[in-house]
Amino acid sequence: MTHLVFVYGTLKRGFPNYAAYMQAAEFLGTGTTVEKYPLVLSGDRYVPCLLDRPGEGCVVAGELFRVDDGGLRRLDDLEAVGRPGGYVRRSIAVRMTGGGQPAAMEAFAYLMPPENVAEVRAQGLSVYRREHAVKYVRKGTT
Ligand code: PCA
């Protein structure tokens, strides 16, 4: 079985976790969330977090991929789904940008419960960019 995943942070092409986790995934295109979400950088590791507060913040840009069961499991593990402080994987509405498919579709995304965010280092982002990624500290390296 395969799954659609919308990524907005370190899993995007060329960003710090892409090479290790997404190379086997099929890139489908760029897109945005349909609803607004707060995108923040959290804590000493500057982790990008889409807060689970739809309606606040901005429409957020990202990339849509198709992954298989194993790929989804590896992503859940990276994002600590089901573990304390981890993300929750939720199906959200996304819209592809550019030609092709203007219609909204549902894809999984990793959302962060707001109570798991200790210190907000930047907030209200609409795109996670290189200048944010250079501050990112991988898990287990501190
Ligand atoms: N990785 C996931 C969630 C946040 C992060 O850095 C992503 O890129 O969508």
mmCIF file of C-alpha atoms and ligand atoms in Angstrom:
data_model
loop_
_atom_site.group_PDB
_atom_site.id
_atom_site.type_symbol
_atom_site.label_atom_id
_atom_site.label_comp_id
_atom_site.label_asym_id
_atom_site.label_seq_id
_atom_site.Cartn_x
_atom_site.Cartn_y
_atom_site.Cartn_z
ATOM 1 C CA MET A 1 0.000 0.000 0.000
ATOM 2 C CA THR A 2 1.178 3.566 -0.649
ATOM 3 C CA HIS A 3 0.456 6.818 1.140
ATOM 4 C CA LEU A 4 0.561 10.520 0.291
ATOM 5 C CA VAL A 5 2.712 12.610 2.600
ATOM 6 C CA PHE A 6 2.987 16.403 2.648
ATOM 7 C CA VAL A 7 6.340 17.540 4.048
ATOM 8 C CA TYR A 8 7.127 21.137 4.964
ATOM 9 C CA GLY A 9 10.437 21.005 6.834
ATOM 10 C CA THR A 10 13.618 18.973 6.961
ATOM 11 C CA LEU A 11 12.165 16.261 4.700
ATOM 12 C CA LYS A 12 11.845 18.509 1.640
ATOM 13 C CA ARG A 13 14.190 17.919 -1.271
ATOM 14 C CA GLY A 14 17.687 19.114 -0.417
ATOM 15 C CA PHE A 15 16.900 19.636 3.274
ATOM 16 C CA PRO A 16 18.697 17.862 6.150
ATOM 17 C CA ASN A 17 16.571 14.682 6.429
ATOM 18 C CA TYR A 18 15.751 14.214 2.764
ATOM 19 C CA ALA A 19 18.723 12.060 1.790
ATOM 20 C CA ALA A 20 18.304 9.589 4.635
ATOM 21 C CA TYR A 21 14.509 9.271 4.560
ATOM 22 C CA MET A 22 12.995 10.367 1.265
ATOM 23 C CA GLN A 23 15.197 9.103 -1.558
ATOM 24 C CA ALA A 24 12.971 6.113 -2.159
ATOM 25 C CA ALA A 25 9.841 8.271 -2.035
ATOM 26 C CA GLU A 26 8.178 9.425 -5.221
ATOM 27 C CA PHE A 27 8.109 13.226 -5.550
ATOM 28 C CA LEU A 28 4.696 14.334 -6.844
ATOM 29 C CA GLY A 29 5.094 18.099 -6.758
ATOM 30 C CA THR A 30 4.949 21.193 -4.627
ATOM 31 C CA GLY A 31 1.881 22.309 -2.771
ATOM 32 C CA THR A 32 0.479 24.196 0.161
ATOM 33 C CA THR A 33 -1.806 23.512 3.028
ATOM 34 C CA VAL A 34 -5.402 24.543 2.355
ATOM 35 C CA GLU A 35 -5.916 25.822 5.864
ATOM 36 C CA LYS A 36 -3.587 28.126 7.763
ATOM 37 C CA TYR A 37 -1.264 26.584 10.340
ATOM 38 C CA PRO A 38 1.397 28.139 12.576
ATOM 39 C CA LEU A 39 4.848 27.025 11.351
ATOM 40 C CA VAL A 40 7.450 27.629 14.053
ATOM 41 C CA LEU A 41 11.047 26.687 14.824
ATOM 42 C CA SER A 42 11.188 25.001 18.202
ATOM 43 C CA GLY A 43 13.847 24.791 20.886
ATOM 44 C CA ASP A 44 17.631 24.517 20.850
ATOM 45 C CA ARG A 45 17.523 22.295 17.775
ATOM 46 C CA TYR A 46 15.418 24.714 15.724
ATOM 47 C CA VAL A 47 13.028 21.949 14.781
ATOM 48 C CA PRO A 48 10.372 23.035 12.279
ATOM 49 C CA CYS A 49 6.921 22.336 13.684
ATOM 50 C CA LEU A 50 3.549 22.793 12.080
ATOM 51 C CA LEU A 51 1.418 23.357 15.143
ATOM 52 C CA ASP A 52 -1.815 21.443 15.423
ATOM 53 C CA ARG A 53 -3.826 24.686 15.432
ATOM 54 C CA PRO A 54 -5.559 24.960 12.069
ATOM 55 C CA GLY A 55 -6.844 28.444 11.292
ATOM 56 C CA GLU A 56 -3.905 30.253 12.922
ATOM 57 C CA GLY A 57 -0.670 31.281 11.178
ATOM 58 C CA CYS A 58 -0.188 31.022 7.416
ATOM 59 C CA VAL A 59 -0.917 28.804 4.475
ATOM 60 C CA VAL A 60 2.309 26.773 4.459
ATOM 61 C CA ALA A 61 4.284 25.567 1.442
ATOM 62 C CA GLY A 62 5.655 22.052 1.138
ATOM 63 C CA GLU A 63 6.166 19.052 -1.097
ATOM 64 C CA LEU A 64 3.965 16.067 -1.785
ATOM 65 C CA PHE A 65 5.397 12.536 -1.950
ATOM 66 C CA ARG A 66 4.139 9.006 -2.286
ATOM 67 C CA VAL A 67 5.718 6.517 0.117
ATOM 68 C CA ASP A 68 5.212 2.816 0.765
ATOM 69 C CA ASP A 69 4.377 1.220 4.130
ATOM 70 C CA GLY A 70 8.023 0.854 5.080
ATOM 71 C CA GLY A 71 8.747 4.446 4.121
ATOM 72 C CA LEU A 72 5.865 5.690 6.260
ATOM 73 C CA ARG A 73 7.083 3.609 9.218
ATOM 74 C CA ARG A 74 10.560 5.114 8.948
ATOM 75 C CA LEU A 75 9.087 8.617 8.860
ATOM 76 C CA ASP A 76 6.905 7.879 11.909
ATOM 77 C CA ASP A 77 10.020 6.703 13.708
ATOM 78 C CA LEU A 78 12.003 9.824 12.768
ATOM 79 C CA GLU A 79 9.152 12.067 13.886
ATOM 80 C CA ALA A 80 8.671 10.128 17.161
ATOM 81 C CA VAL A 81 5.001 9.427 16.465
ATOM 82 C CA GLY A 82 3.481 7.820 19.555
ATOM 83 C CA ARG A 83 6.421 8.836 21.731
ATOM 84 C CA PRO A 84 6.560 11.659 24.283
ATOM 85 C CA GLY A 85 7.300 15.002 22.644
ATOM 86 C CA GLY A 86 6.704 13.560 19.199
ATOM 87 C CA TYR A 87 4.650 14.674 16.247
ATOM 88 C CA VAL A 88 1.211 13.345 15.427
ATOM 89 C CA ARG A 89 0.621 12.150 11.891
ATOM 90 C CA ARG A 90 -2.649 13.550 10.647
ATOM 91 C CA SER A 91 -4.448 13.645 7.306
ATOM 92 C CA ILE A 92 -4.786 17.282 6.191
ATOM 93 C CA ALA A 93 -6.050 19.037 3.061
ATOM 94 C CA VAL A 94 -3.307 20.147 0.656
ATOM 95 C CA ARG A 95 -3.391 21.834 -2.734
ATOM 96 C CA MET A 96 -0.841 21.282 -5.464
ATOM 97 C CA THR A 97 0.797 24.404 -6.861
ATOM 98 C CA GLY A 98 1.486 25.015 -10.540
ATOM 99 C CA GLY A 99 -0.373 23.356 -13.385
ATOM 100 C CA GLY A 100 -1.908 19.947 -13.136
ATOM 101 C CA GLN A 101 -4.042 19.301 -10.133
ATOM 102 C CA PRO A 102 -5.543 22.425 -8.586
ATOM 103 C CA ALA A 103 -7.983 20.422 -6.520
ATOM 104 C CA ALA A 104 -7.445 19.915 -2.838
ATOM 105 C CA MET A 105 -6.497 16.439 -1.697
ATOM 106 C CA GLU A 106 -5.814 14.733 1.585
ATOM 107 C CA ALA A 107 -2.286 13.817 2.602
ATOM 108 C CA PHE A 108 -0.560 12.873 5.817
ATOM 109 C CA ALA A 109 1.465 15.570 7.544
ATOM 110 C CA TYR A 110 3.419 15.607 10.793
ATOM 111 C CA LEU A 111 1.820 18.112 13.165
ATOM 112 C CA MET A 112 3.178 19.078 16.561
ATOM 113 C CA PRO A 113 0.900 19.364 19.578
ATOM 114 C CA PRO A 114 1.478 22.955 20.802
ATOM 115 C CA GLU A 115 2.201 21.740 24.338
ATOM 116 C CA ASN A 116 5.298 19.920 23.047
ATOM 117 C CA VAL A 117 6.918 23.166 21.915
ATOM 118 C CA ALA A 118 9.149 24.542 24.645
ATOM 119 C CA GLU A 119 10.699 27.643 23.140
ATOM 120 C CA VAL A 120 9.637 29.216 19.906
ATOM 121 C CA ARG A 121 12.675 30.551 18.014
ATOM 122 C CA ALA A 122 10.762 31.822 14.990
ATOM 123 C CA GLN A 123 7.083 31.865 14.190
ATOM 124 C CA GLY A 124 4.552 32.581 11.497
ATOM 125 C CA LEU A 125 6.691 31.149 8.688
ATOM 126 C CA SER A 126 5.009 30.322 5.407
ATOM 127 C CA VAL A 127 7.999 28.495 3.905
ATOM 128 C CA TYR A 128 10.823 26.587 5.592
ATOM 129 C CA ARG A 129 13.980 27.898 3.890
ATOM 130 C CA ARG A 130 17.743 27.231 3.848
ATOM 131 C CA GLU A 131 18.308 30.059 6.314
ATOM 132 C CA HIS A 132 16.166 28.088 8.786
ATOM 133 C CA ALA A 133 17.665 24.718 7.927
ATOM 134 C CA VAL A 134 21.240 25.859 8.616
ATOM 135 C CA LYS A 135 20.247 26.263 12.256
ATOM 136 C CA TYR A 136 18.714 22.805 12.490
ATOM 137 C CA VAL A 137 20.470 20.365 14.806
ATOM 138 C CA ARG A 138 19.849 16.680 14.088
ATOM 139 C CA LYS A 139 18.420 14.461 16.783
ATOM 140 C CA GLY A 140 21.075 12.737 18.891
ATOM 141 C CA THR A 141 23.865 15.136 17.958
ATOM 142 C CA THR A 142 23.707 17.283 21.100
HETATM 143 N N1 PCA B 1 10.141 16.907 9.176
HETATM 144 C C1 PCA B 1 8.783 16.797 8.776
HETATM 145 C C2 PCA B 1 8.051 17.440 9.891
HETATM 146 C C3 PCA B 1 8.992 18.455 10.391
HETATM 147 C C4 PCA B 1 10.293 18.044 9.888
HETATM 148 O O1 PCA B 1 11.333 18.626 9.977
HETATM 149 C C5 PCA B 1 8.579 17.520 7.482
HETATM 150 O O2 PCA B 1 9.550 17.927 6.819
HETATM 151 O O3 PCA B 1 7.417 17.688 7.074
#
